[in-house]
GROMACS .gro file of C-alpha atoms in nm:
model
  492
    1MET     CA    1   0.878  -2.960   5.063
    2SER     CA    2   0.938  -3.149   4.740
    3LEU     CA    3   0.875  -3.013   4.393
    4LYS     CA    4   0.625  -3.290   4.327
    5THR     CA    5   0.427  -3.194   4.636
    6GLU     CA    6   0.426  -2.828   4.537
    7ARG     CA    7   0.291  -2.906   4.193
    8ARG     CA    8   0.017  -3.136   4.315
    9GLY     CA    9  -0.235  -2.860   4.383
   10ILE     CA   10  -0.207  -2.677   4.048
   11HIS     CA   11  -0.114  -2.946   3.797
   12VAL     CA   12  -0.370  -2.986   3.519
   13ASP     CA   13  -0.338  -3.271   3.274
   14GLN     CA   14  -0.347  -3.142   2.918
   15SER     CA   15  -0.617  -3.396   2.833
   16GLU     CA   16  -0.842  -3.214   3.079
   17LEU     CA   17  -0.829  -2.906   2.855
   18LEU     CA   18  -1.000  -3.098   2.573
   19CYS     CA   19  -1.373  -3.145   2.524
   20LYS     CA   20  -1.505  -3.413   2.759
   21LYS     CA   21  -1.709  -3.561   2.475
   22GLY     CA   22  -1.383  -3.669   2.310
   23CYS     CA   23  -1.415  -3.474   1.985
   24GLY     CA   24  -1.054  -3.348   2.009
   25TYR     CA   25  -1.134  -2.976   2.037
   26TYR     CA   26  -1.061  -2.757   2.339
   27GLY     CA   27  -1.329  -2.752   2.608
   28ASN     CA   28  -1.432  -2.464   2.830
   29PRO     CA   29  -1.556  -2.450   3.191
   30ALA     CA   30  -1.822  -2.205   3.076
   31TRP     CA   31  -1.958  -2.482   2.850
   32GLN     CA   32  -1.935  -2.743   3.130
   33GLY     CA   33  -1.621  -2.893   2.979
   34PHE     CA   34  -1.758  -2.921   2.622
   35CYS     CA   35  -1.629  -2.744   2.313
   36SER     CA   36  -1.857  -2.490   2.149
   37LYS     CA   37  -1.987  -2.740   1.892
   38CYS     CA   38  -2.071  -3.015   2.143
   39TRP     CA   39  -2.210  -2.762   2.389
   40ARG     CA   40  -2.454  -2.629   2.129
   41GLU     CA   41  -2.568  -2.985   2.055
   42GLU     CA   42  -2.623  -3.057   2.423
   43TYR     CA   43  -2.792  -2.720   2.471
   44GLN     CA   44  -3.028  -2.786   2.179
   45LYS     CA   45  -3.120  -3.128   2.320
   46ALA     CA   46  -3.189  -2.982   2.665
   47ARG     CA   47  -3.386  -2.695   2.514
   48GLN     CA   48  -3.599  -2.925   2.297
   49LYS     CA   49  -3.670  -3.144   2.597
   50GLN     CA   50  -3.771  -2.838   2.801
   51ILE     CA   51  -3.999  -2.716   2.523
   52GLN     CA   52  -4.156  -3.062   2.496
   53ASP     CA   53  -4.214  -3.076   2.870
   54ASP     CA   54  -4.368  -2.729   2.863
   55TRP     CA   55  -4.597  -2.831   2.577
   56GLU     CA   56  -4.716  -3.138   2.767
   57LEU     CA   57  -4.778  -2.929   3.075
   58ALA     CA   58  -4.969  -2.669   2.873
   59GLU     CA   59  -5.184  -2.932   2.703
   60ARG     CA   60  -5.265  -3.098   3.036
   61LEU     CA   61  -5.365  -2.765   3.189
   62GLN     CA   62  -5.571  -2.687   2.880
   63ARG     CA   63  -5.761  -3.019   2.902
   64GLU     CA   64  -5.833  -2.961   3.269
   65GLU     CA   65  -5.962  -2.613   3.195
   66GLU     CA   66  -6.184  -2.740   2.910
   67GLU     CA   67  -6.328  -3.013   3.133
   68ALA     CA   68  -6.401  -2.760   3.406
   69TYR     CA   69  -6.561  -2.528   3.150
   70ALA     CA   70  -6.775  -2.805   3.005
   71SER     CA   71  -6.893  -2.920   3.348
   72SER     CA   72  -6.986  -2.563   3.446
   73GLN     CA   73  -7.185  -2.522   3.122
   74GLY     CA   74  -7.364  -2.853   3.183
   75ALA     CA   75  -7.465  -2.745   3.534
   76GLN     CA   76  -7.630  -2.434   3.388
   77ALA     CA   77  -7.853  -2.632   3.144
   78GLY     CA   78  -8.202  -2.492   3.100
   79PRO     CA   79  -8.360  -2.184   2.945
   80GLN     CA   80  -8.032  -1.996   2.983
   81SER     CA   81  -7.816  -2.270   2.825
   82LEU     CA   82  -7.679  -2.233   2.478
   83THR     CA   83  -7.799  -2.447   2.189
   84PHE     CA   84  -7.577  -2.737   2.093
   85SER     CA   85  -7.450  -2.568   1.775
   86LYS     CA   86  -7.368  -2.242   1.952
   87PHE     CA   87  -7.200  -2.430   2.234
   88GLU     CA   88  -6.980  -2.620   1.987
   89GLU     CA   89  -6.895  -2.296   1.803
   90LYS     CA   90  -6.798  -2.118   2.124
   91LYS     CA   91  -6.599  -2.417   2.244
   92SER     CA   92  -6.411  -2.434   1.911
   93ASN     CA   93  -6.330  -2.062   1.922
   94GLU     CA   94  -6.215  -2.088   2.284
   95LYS     CA   95  -5.991  -2.384   2.204
   96THR     CA   96  -5.839  -2.206   1.904
   97ARG     CA   97  -5.766  -1.899   2.115
   98LYS     CA   98  -5.600  -2.103   2.390
   99VAL     CA   99  -5.387  -2.306   2.149
  100THR     CA  100  -5.275  -1.988   1.976
  101THR     CA  101  -5.183  -1.835   2.312
  102VAL     CA  102  -4.983  -2.143   2.411
  103LYS     CA  103  -4.799  -2.145   2.077
  104LYS     CA  104  -4.710  -1.779   2.116
  105PHE     CA  105  -4.581  -1.845   2.464
  106PHE     CA  106  -4.359  -2.144   2.384
  107THR     CA  107  -4.252  -2.066   2.025
  108ALA     CA  108  -3.988  -1.811   1.930
  109SER     CA  109  -4.141  -1.528   1.732
  110THR     CA  110  -4.036  -1.536   1.364
  111LYS     CA  111  -4.306  -1.307   1.227
  112SER     CA  112  -4.226  -0.962   1.102
  113LEU     CA  113  -4.296  -0.673   1.333
  114PRO     CA  114  -4.578  -0.424   1.273
  115LYS     CA  115  -4.504  -0.139   1.036
  116LYS     CA  116  -4.470   0.104   1.324
  117ASP     CA  117  -4.212  -0.117   1.496
  118ILE     CA  118  -4.026  -0.173   1.170
  119LYS     CA  119  -4.009   0.201   1.115
  120GLU     CA  120  -3.875   0.253   1.465
  121ALA     CA  121  -3.625  -0.030   1.421
  122LYS     CA  122  -3.488   0.114   1.098
  123SER     CA  123  -3.419   0.448   1.261
  124PRO     CA  124  -3.132   0.395   1.508
  125SER     CA  125  -3.209   0.446   1.872
  126PRO     CA  126  -3.021   0.715   2.070
  127SER     CA  127  -2.795   0.451   2.223
  128LEU     CA  128  -2.707   0.313   1.879
  129SER     CA  129  -2.646   0.663   1.747
  130ARG     CA  130  -2.397   0.725   2.026
  131GLN     CA  131  -2.226   0.400   1.933
  132TYR     CA  132  -2.151   0.511   1.577
  133SER     CA  133  -1.799   0.628   1.641
  134LEU     CA  134  -1.497   0.679   1.423
  135GLU     CA  135  -1.396   0.321   1.489
  136THR     CA  136  -1.733   0.195   1.366
  137ASP     CA  137  -1.702   0.396   1.044
  138ARG     CA  138  -1.348   0.276   0.989
  139VAL     CA  139  -1.446  -0.088   1.046
  140SER     CA  140  -1.737  -0.051   0.800
  141LYS     CA  141  -1.510   0.090   0.529
  142ASP     CA  142  -1.251  -0.182   0.586
  143PHE     CA  143  -1.523  -0.449   0.574
  144ILE     CA  144  -1.661  -0.319   0.243
  145GLU     CA  145  -1.314  -0.293   0.090
  146PHE     CA  146  -1.234  -0.646   0.206
  147LEU     CA  147  -1.553  -0.791   0.054
  148LYS     CA  148  -1.491  -0.625  -0.285
  149THR     CA  149  -1.230  -0.892  -0.358
  150TYR     CA  150  -1.501  -1.160  -0.331
  151GLN     CA  151  -1.736  -0.988  -0.580
  152LYS     CA  152  -2.087  -1.145  -0.569
  153ALA     CA  153  -2.006  -1.358  -0.266
  154GLY     CA  154  -1.887  -1.047  -0.083
  155HIS     CA  155  -2.209  -0.863  -0.170
  156ASP     CA  156  -2.410  -1.158  -0.040
  157VAL     CA  157  -2.209  -1.164   0.285
  158TYR     CA  158  -2.260  -0.790   0.338
  159LYS     CA  159  -2.635  -0.824   0.281
  160MET     CA  160  -2.657  -1.117   0.526
  161SER     CA  161  -2.461  -0.920   0.786
  162LYS     CA  162  -2.697  -0.622   0.762
  163ILE     CA  163  -3.000  -0.849   0.795
  164PHE     CA  164  -2.838  -1.017   1.097
  165LEU     CA  165  -2.775  -0.681   1.268
  166GLU     CA  166  -3.137  -0.578   1.216
  167ALA     CA  167  -3.256  -0.913   1.356
  168MET     CA  168  -3.028  -0.873   1.658
  169TYR     CA  169  -3.174  -0.530   1.719
  170HIS     CA  170  -3.519  -0.692   1.734
  171LYS     CA  171  -3.379  -0.953   1.976
  172ARG     CA  172  -3.224  -0.697   2.209
  173GLU     CA  173  -3.474  -0.788   2.482
  174SER     CA  174  -3.414  -1.162   2.443
  175ASN     CA  175  -3.206  -1.380   2.672
  176ILE     CA  176  -2.831  -1.340   2.617
  177ASP     CA  177  -2.796  -1.714   2.554
  178GLU     CA  178  -3.048  -1.691   2.272
  179GLN     CA  179  -2.858  -1.398   2.122
  180SER     CA  180  -2.535  -1.596   2.150
  181GLU     CA  181  -2.688  -1.899   1.985
  182PHE     CA  182  -2.831  -1.681   1.708
  183THR     CA  183  -2.485  -1.531   1.648
  184GLN     CA  184  -2.314  -1.869   1.642
  185ASP     CA  185  -2.576  -1.997   1.396
  186PHE     CA  186  -2.506  -1.696   1.175
  187TYR     CA  187  -2.133  -1.770   1.175
  188GLN     CA  188  -2.196  -2.134   1.088
  189ASN     CA  189  -2.459  -2.069   0.819
  190THR     CA  190  -2.244  -1.803   0.651
  191ALA     CA  191  -1.939  -2.029   0.650
  192GLU     CA  192  -2.139  -2.320   0.507
  193LYS     CA  193  -2.289  -2.100   0.234
  194LEU     CA  194  -1.946  -1.969   0.135
  195GLN     CA  195  -1.807  -2.321   0.112
  196MET     CA  196  -2.105  -2.500  -0.044
  197TYR     CA  197  -2.254  -2.232  -0.270
  198TRP     CA  198  -1.967  -1.995  -0.349
  199LYS     CA  199  -1.692  -2.263  -0.333
  200VAL     CA  200  -1.463  -2.050  -0.114
  201SER     CA  201  -1.159  -2.227   0.035
  202PRO     CA  202  -1.158  -2.299   0.412
  203ASP     CA  203  -0.870  -2.056   0.474
  204LYS     CA  204  -1.055  -1.772   0.305
  205VAL     CA  205  -1.376  -1.865   0.487
  206GLU     CA  206  -1.188  -1.825   0.815
  207LYS     CA  207  -1.070  -1.479   0.710
  208VAL     CA  208  -1.421  -1.378   0.604
  209THR     CA  209  -1.564  -1.500   0.934
  210ASP     CA  210  -1.308  -1.293   1.125
  211GLN     CA  211  -1.403  -0.983   0.927
  212ILE     CA  212  -1.773  -1.051   0.984
  213GLU     CA  213  -1.708  -1.082   1.357
  214ARG     CA  214  -1.524  -0.748   1.356
  215PHE     CA  215  -1.804  -0.579   1.162
  216ILE     CA  216  -2.101  -0.700   1.367
  217MET     CA  217  -1.946  -0.703   1.715
  218THR     CA  218  -1.823  -0.345   1.684
  219ARG     CA  219  -2.190  -0.249   1.667
  220LEU     CA  220  -2.330  -0.501   1.915
  221TYR     CA  221  -2.064  -0.460   2.185
  222LYS     CA  222  -2.253  -0.214   2.405
  223HIS     CA  223  -2.568  -0.426   2.396
  224VAL     CA  224  -2.426  -0.774   2.455
  225PHE     CA  225  -2.121  -0.712   2.676
  226CYS     CA  226  -2.210  -0.762   3.043
  227PRO     CA  227  -2.586  -0.713   2.990
  228GLU     CA  228  -2.807  -0.626   3.285
  229THR     CA  229  -3.009  -0.945   3.239
  230THR     CA  230  -2.711  -1.160   3.349
  231ASP     CA  231  -2.510  -1.193   3.666
  232ASP     CA  232  -2.181  -1.119   3.488
  233GLU     CA  233  -2.121  -0.802   3.687
  234LYS     CA  234  -2.181  -0.985   4.013
  235LYS     CA  235  -1.930  -1.252   3.910
  236ASP     CA  236  -1.679  -0.981   3.819
  237LEU     CA  237  -1.700  -0.828   4.165
  238THR     CA  238  -1.673  -1.171   4.328
  239VAL     CA  239  -1.359  -1.263   4.133
  240GLN     CA  240  -1.206  -0.920   4.187
  241LYS     CA  241  -1.267  -0.941   4.560
  242ARG     CA  242  -1.128  -1.294   4.566
  243ILE     CA  243  -0.807  -1.194   4.387
  244ARG     CA  244  -0.766  -0.892   4.614
  245ALA     CA  245  -0.792  -1.122   4.916
  246LEU     CA  246  -0.518  -1.344   4.770
  247HIS     CA  247  -0.262  -1.064   4.733
  248TRP     CA  248  -0.029  -1.248   4.974
  249VAL     CA  249   0.024  -1.550   4.748
  250THR     CA  250   0.391  -1.575   4.651
  251PRO     CA  251   0.549  -1.730   4.339
  252GLN     CA  252   0.705  -1.997   4.559
  253MET     CA  253   0.363  -2.114   4.678
  254LEU     CA  254   0.251  -2.165   4.318
  255CYS     CA  255   0.589  -2.306   4.216
  256VAL     CA  256   0.627  -2.037   3.949
  257PRO     CA  257   0.956  -2.089   3.758
  258VAL     CA  258   1.013  -1.716   3.703
  259ASN     CA  259   1.292  -1.507   3.856
  260GLU     CA  260   1.180  -1.144   3.859
  261ASP     CA  261   1.522  -1.032   3.982
  262ILE     CA  262   1.639  -1.073   3.622
  263ALA     CA  263   1.565  -0.741   3.450
  264GLU     CA  264   1.453  -0.900   3.123
  265VAL     CA  265   1.223  -1.141   3.305
  266SER     CA  266   1.076  -0.855   3.507
  267ASP     CA  267   1.001  -0.667   3.185
  268MET     CA  268   0.826  -0.974   3.042
  269VAL     CA  269   0.611  -1.003   3.356
  270VAL     CA  270   0.513  -0.636   3.330
  271LYS     CA  271   0.421  -0.678   2.962
  272ALA     CA  272   0.213  -0.987   3.041
  273ILE     CA  273   0.026  -0.797   3.313
  274THR     CA  274  -0.029  -0.504   3.075
  275ASP     CA  275  -0.169  -0.728   2.801
  276ILE     CA  276  -0.415  -0.909   3.028
  277ILE     CA  277  -0.539  -0.575   3.164
  278GLU     CA  278  -0.563  -0.428   2.814
  279MET     CA  279  -0.807  -0.704   2.717
  280ASP     CA  280  -1.095  -0.510   2.875
  281SER     CA  281  -1.039  -0.210   2.646
  282LYS     CA  282  -1.103  -0.412   2.329
  283ARG     CA  283  -1.447  -0.439   2.171
  284ILE     CA  284  -1.402  -0.734   1.936
  285PRO     CA  285  -1.371  -1.090   2.073
  286ARG     CA  286  -1.079  -1.166   1.844
  287ASP     CA  287  -0.887  -0.861   1.975
  288LYS     CA  288  -0.950  -0.973   2.332
  289LEU     CA  289  -0.815  -1.317   2.241
  290ALA     CA  290  -0.508  -1.152   2.089
  291CYS     CA  291  -0.436  -0.984   2.425
  292ILE     CA  292  -0.454  -1.323   2.599
  293THR     CA  293  -0.222  -1.474   2.338
  294ARG     CA  294   0.037  -1.194   2.374
  295CYS     CA  295   0.022  -1.226   2.753
  296SER     CA  296   0.081  -1.601   2.728
  297LYS     CA  297   0.376  -1.561   2.492
  298HIS     CA  298   0.539  -1.313   2.732
  299ILE     CA  299   0.495  -1.574   3.007
  300PHE     CA  300   0.662  -1.844   2.797
  301ASN     CA  301   0.952  -1.608   2.721
  302ALA     CA  302   0.994  -1.522   3.090
  303ILE     CA  303   1.007  -1.891   3.181
  304LYS     CA  304   1.250  -1.964   2.898
  305ILE     CA  305   1.489  -1.687   3.008
  306THR     CA  306   1.475  -1.800   3.372
  307LYS     CA  307   1.528  -2.170   3.304
  308ASN     CA  308   1.747  -2.137   2.993
  309GLU     CA  309   1.524  -2.396   2.827
  310PRO     CA  310   1.182  -2.404   2.658
  311ALA     CA  311   0.886  -2.378   2.893
  312SER     CA  312   0.649  -2.669   2.946
  313ALA     CA  313   0.273  -2.668   2.994
  314ASP     CA  314   0.319  -2.752   3.364
  315ASP     CA  315   0.526  -2.436   3.403
  316PHE     CA  316   0.285  -2.219   3.206
  317LEU     CA  317  -0.039  -2.265   3.402
  318PRO     CA  318   0.105  -2.176   3.749
  319THR     CA  319   0.272  -1.868   3.599
  320LEU     CA  320  -0.052  -1.763   3.430
  321ILE     CA  321  -0.231  -1.795   3.766
  322TYR     CA  322   0.036  -1.578   3.925
  323ILE     CA  323   0.002  -1.313   3.650
  324VAL     CA  324  -0.377  -1.302   3.693
  325LEU     CA  325  -0.335  -1.261   4.069
  326LYS     CA  326  -0.089  -0.976   4.021
  327ALA     CA  327  -0.291  -0.803   3.749
  328ASN     CA  328  -0.643  -0.850   3.887
  329PRO     CA  329  -0.786  -0.771   3.539
  330PRO     CA  330  -1.104  -0.560   3.531
  331ARG     CA  331  -1.430  -0.736   3.442
  332LEU     CA  332  -1.251  -1.065   3.397
  333GLN     CA  333  -1.560  -1.288   3.400
  334SER     CA  334  -1.751  -1.054   3.168
  335ASN     CA  335  -1.468  -1.066   2.914
  336ILE     CA  336  -1.447  -1.444   2.932
  337GLN     CA  337  -1.823  -1.478   2.890
  338TYR     CA  338  -1.825  -1.227   2.603
  339ILE     CA  339  -1.554  -1.420   2.417
  340THR     CA  340  -1.731  -1.749   2.487
  341ARG     CA  341  -2.066  -1.624   2.358
  342PHE     CA  342  -1.974  -1.421   2.050
  343CYS     CA  343  -1.628  -1.521   1.926
  344ASN     CA  344  -1.576  -1.710   1.602
  345PRO     CA  345  -1.614  -2.068   1.742
  346SER     CA  346  -1.330  -2.214   1.537
  347ARG     CA  347  -1.081  -1.989   1.718
  348LEU     CA  348  -1.183  -2.127   2.057
  349MET     CA  349  -1.186  -2.489   1.947
  350THR     CA  350  -0.841  -2.510   1.788
  351GLY     CA  351  -0.512  -2.323   1.753
  352GLU     CA  352  -0.299  -2.132   2.000
  353ASP     CA  353  -0.578  -1.882   2.074
  354GLY     CA  354  -0.806  -2.163   2.187
  355TYR     CA  355  -0.529  -2.324   2.395
  356TYR     CA  356  -0.437  -2.001   2.577
  357PHE     CA  357  -0.802  -1.909   2.634
  358THR     CA  358  -0.878  -2.252   2.780
  359ASN     CA  359  -0.581  -2.216   3.015
  360LEU     CA  360  -0.706  -1.874   3.125
  361CYS     CA  361  -1.047  -2.024   3.208
  362CYS     CA  362  -0.870  -2.297   3.408
  363ALA     CA  363  -0.664  -2.034   3.591
  364VAL     CA  364  -0.976  -1.840   3.691
  365ALA     CA  365  -1.149  -2.161   3.802
  366PHE     CA  366  -0.842  -2.249   4.011
  367ILE     CA  367  -0.839  -1.906   4.176
  368GLU     CA  368  -1.207  -1.935   4.263
  369LYS     CA  369  -1.150  -2.273   4.431
  370LEU     CA  370  -0.803  -2.206   4.572
  371ASP     CA  371  -0.765  -2.340   4.926
  372ALA     CA  372  -0.496  -2.435   5.177
  373GLN     CA  373  -0.431  -2.772   5.016
  374SER     CA  374  -0.374  -2.612   4.675
  375LEU     CA  375  -0.089  -2.405   4.821
  376ASN     CA  376   0.035  -2.682   5.053
  377LEU     CA  377  -0.049  -2.477   5.361
  378SER     CA  378  -0.225  -2.574   5.679
  379GLU     CA  379  -0.580  -2.453   5.731
  380GLU     CA  380  -0.461  -2.231   6.014
  381GLU     CA  381  -0.194  -2.063   5.801
  382PHE     CA  382  -0.436  -2.015   5.512
  383SER     CA  383  -0.699  -1.858   5.739
  384ARG     CA  384  -0.446  -1.621   5.897
  385TYR     CA  385  -0.319  -1.509   5.557
  386MET     CA  386  -0.671  -1.459   5.421
  387SER     CA  387  -0.778  -1.257   5.727
  388GLY     CA  388  -0.465  -1.039   5.713
  389GLN     CA  389  -0.344  -1.147   6.056
  390ALA     CA  390  -0.020  -1.276   5.904
  391SER     CA  391   0.180  -1.243   5.586
  392PRO     CA  392   0.433  -1.487   5.435
  393LYS     CA  393   0.670  -1.197   5.373
  394LYS     CA  394   0.680  -1.110   5.744
  395GLN     CA  395   0.716  -1.466   5.866
  396ASP     CA  396   1.087  -1.431   5.950
  397LEU     CA  397   1.015  -1.136   6.178
  398GLU     CA  398   0.732  -1.322   6.349
  399ASN     CA  399   0.965  -1.610   6.439
  400TRP     CA  400   1.180  -1.379   6.649
  401PRO     CA  401   1.151  -1.394   7.028
  402ALA     CA  402   0.874  -1.185   7.180
  403ASP     CA  403   1.119  -0.970   7.377
  404THR     CA  404   1.309  -0.861   7.065
  405CYS     CA  405   1.354  -0.486   7.054
  406PRO     CA  406   1.105  -0.321   6.812
  407GLY     CA  407   1.384  -0.095   6.695
  408VAL     CA  408   1.585  -0.395   6.578
  409LYS     CA  409   1.285  -0.527   6.383
  410GLN     CA  410   1.236  -0.187   6.224
  411MET     CA  411   1.606  -0.170   6.142
  412HIS     CA  412   1.586  -0.501   5.956
  413ARG     CA  413   1.280  -0.383   5.767
  414ASN     CA  414   1.470  -0.070   5.666
  415LEU     CA  415   1.770  -0.278   5.563
  416ASP     CA  416   1.547  -0.489   5.339
  417LEU     CA  417   1.405  -0.175   5.179
  418LEU     CA  418   1.753  -0.032   5.131
  419THR     CA  419   1.866  -0.356   4.969
  420GLN     CA  420   1.577  -0.339   4.724
  421LEU     CA  421   1.646   0.028   4.653
  422SER     CA  422   2.015  -0.050   4.603
  423LYS     CA  423   1.932  -0.316   4.346
  424ARG     CA  424   1.699  -0.081   4.163
  425GLN     CA  425   1.958   0.197   4.172
  426GLU     CA  426   2.226  -0.037   4.041
  427HIS     CA  427   1.995  -0.138   3.759
  428ILE     CA  428   1.930   0.229   3.672
  429VAL     CA  429   2.300   0.323   3.691
  430ASN     CA  430   2.393   0.035   3.462
  431GLY     CA  431   2.125   0.146   3.220
  432ALA     CA  432   2.253   0.506   3.231
  433LYS     CA  433   2.610   0.395   3.169
  434LYS     CA  434   2.500   0.183   2.878
  435LEU     CA  435   2.305   0.478   2.735
  436GLU     CA  436   2.611   0.705   2.775
  437LYS     CA  437   2.833   0.453   2.598
  438ASP     CA  438   2.577   0.416   2.317
  439LEU     CA  439   2.567   0.796   2.271
  440ILE     CA  440   2.948   0.819   2.258
  441ASP     CA  441   2.965   0.533   2.009
  442TRP     CA  442   2.695   0.696   1.800
  443THR     CA  443   2.883   1.029   1.799
  444ASP     CA  444   3.206   0.858   1.695
  445ASP     CA  445   3.029   0.665   1.420
  446VAL     CA  446   2.865   0.980   1.281
  447THR     CA  447   3.196   1.169   1.290
  448LYS     CA  448   3.375   0.885   1.112
  449GLU     CA  449   3.106   0.862   0.846
  450VAL     CA  450   3.118   1.238   0.779
  451LYS     CA  451   3.499   1.226   0.755
  452ASP     CA  452   3.487   0.934   0.512
  453ILE     CA  453   3.234   1.114   0.294
  454VAL     CA  454   3.443   1.433   0.289
  455GLU     CA  455   3.752   1.235   0.191
  456LYS     CA  456   3.567   1.048  -0.076
  457TYR     CA  457   3.397   1.354  -0.218
  458PRO     CA  458   3.631   1.653  -0.149
  459LEU     CA  459   3.491   2.003  -0.175
  460ASN     CA  460   3.675   2.197  -0.451
  461ILE     CA  461   3.613   2.574  -0.451
  462LYS     CA  462   3.674   2.717  -0.799
  463THR     CA  463   3.794   3.079  -0.852
  464ALA     CA  464   3.583   3.319  -1.057
  465SER     CA  465   3.662   3.342  -1.431
  466GLN     CA  466   3.837   3.650  -1.582
  467ALA     CA  467   3.525   3.774  -1.758
  468LEU     CA  468   3.318   3.752  -1.441
  469ALA     CA  469   3.597   3.920  -1.246
  470ALA     CA  470   3.607   4.206  -1.500
  471LEU     CA  471   3.235   4.255  -1.480
  472GLU     CA  472   3.243   4.268  -1.104
  473SER     CA  473   3.545   4.502  -1.085
  474GLU     CA  474   3.517   4.876  -1.085
  475ASN     CA  475   3.789   4.925  -1.357
  476ILE     CA  476   3.632   4.840  -1.692
  477GLU     CA  477   3.879   5.029  -1.921
  478ASP     CA  478   4.036   4.709  -2.051
  479ASP     CA  479   3.702   4.551  -2.127
  480LYS     CA  480   3.627   4.467  -2.487
  481LEU     CA  481   3.276   4.583  -2.448
  482PRO     CA  482   3.144   4.837  -2.694
  483PRO     CA  483   3.150   5.201  -2.580
  484PRO     CA  484   2.838   5.342  -2.431
  485LEU     CA  485   2.594   5.531  -2.647
  486GLN     CA  486   2.631   5.909  -2.647
  487PRO     CA  487   2.329   6.140  -2.666
  488GLN     CA  488   2.298   6.341  -2.990
  489VAL     CA  489   2.125   6.674  -3.035
  490TYR     CA  490   1.936   6.749  -3.362
  491ALA     CA  491   1.847   7.101  -3.468
  492GLY     CA  492   1.485   7.132  -3.538
   0.00000   0.00000   0.00000
């Protein structure tokens, strides 16, 4: 099987990682291939069209209802019918009520809440009270200290952030997409105000936006991460089950250029797996992105050590897929959706964070659609591996004749295990010998340093002076001290 054939199923052209609208930023499968900016534009267009269609439908239904109402009133003409003026007044009131109802139904509420609701909103709910942890307090103090360097602009940013958090609390029952859009608008409006009104440089605006994200998302995490109104949890279980079913996939099938027999490479693979799993423990989107970035850098280092040359993008994606399959990260889809919805958009559109995150999304999409052709297997082989009837690692044993003694097969299995244990033992013994040598060298170095110091600064012990020796001796006859006072008796 040629290398070209092996790469055919998992090769992704780097141009496919960019926004399909051609703006030059990184796209995302969660945004249907658009970047966050283009996706919001497309989403707004679709939403406005939906609202317009709903308005037209509501107006048509309203006209039909008014015509039916008018015809029913005309049929009841007579002593019981209303006068013309009263009929017009009632019709006007009815129309006003219906239009108001339709507007409330199709228009997002921007009015302030009743006083009772405002009072309840200002006092934190039990769930919010539980959320106020040491980390939240620490983040708040760091945020305030950071904004002090921006003086009035910092005070304005803090005030806007508090207003945003209160508004998000009122929107806690809204659709998660609306909350995401509201958050992205807040990022954009704050950045524009800092640049246009306060004349803050773009680099500093990026730092401020990162601090704002840390401040607000520490408080909103429990409410917007994997909410019950979405199917994120269902997607998590589906991906987790899918990865578990693909446990048999080998590095050779994915053409992964990593040799785990090299101790340093094996350590890099373990660190990459640890970082991608650790992503779920973070609360802030930027911290989750940092885990993905560290994982990706470990992968590049592992490839570089194995190949003795810098890794390419074609080497990176298959290895990332392999790491995800080995790690099976918890709540993978929820974390991806959380980053997509609430991360600072500029981080996902450009830079190494955006590149690595886009590749992770591609890796997950590949795993979800992985089939026999992707791994250059026949449909029969793929089905047997997926059902557990066969395993690539046991293929050599299965090719033996049917009348082969089971004891011989078991012996070969034991020999393979012993070989693996021997390699691990050799690795441990070499490490122990190296540690022993390091300890001996350290002891010799310390001894040499102490000896050099003693030679450079010798310890001279001086004898006691004659006066001190006389004081401390029991014979004081030769002392030049005055004689002791003698008692005198006076006659009274």
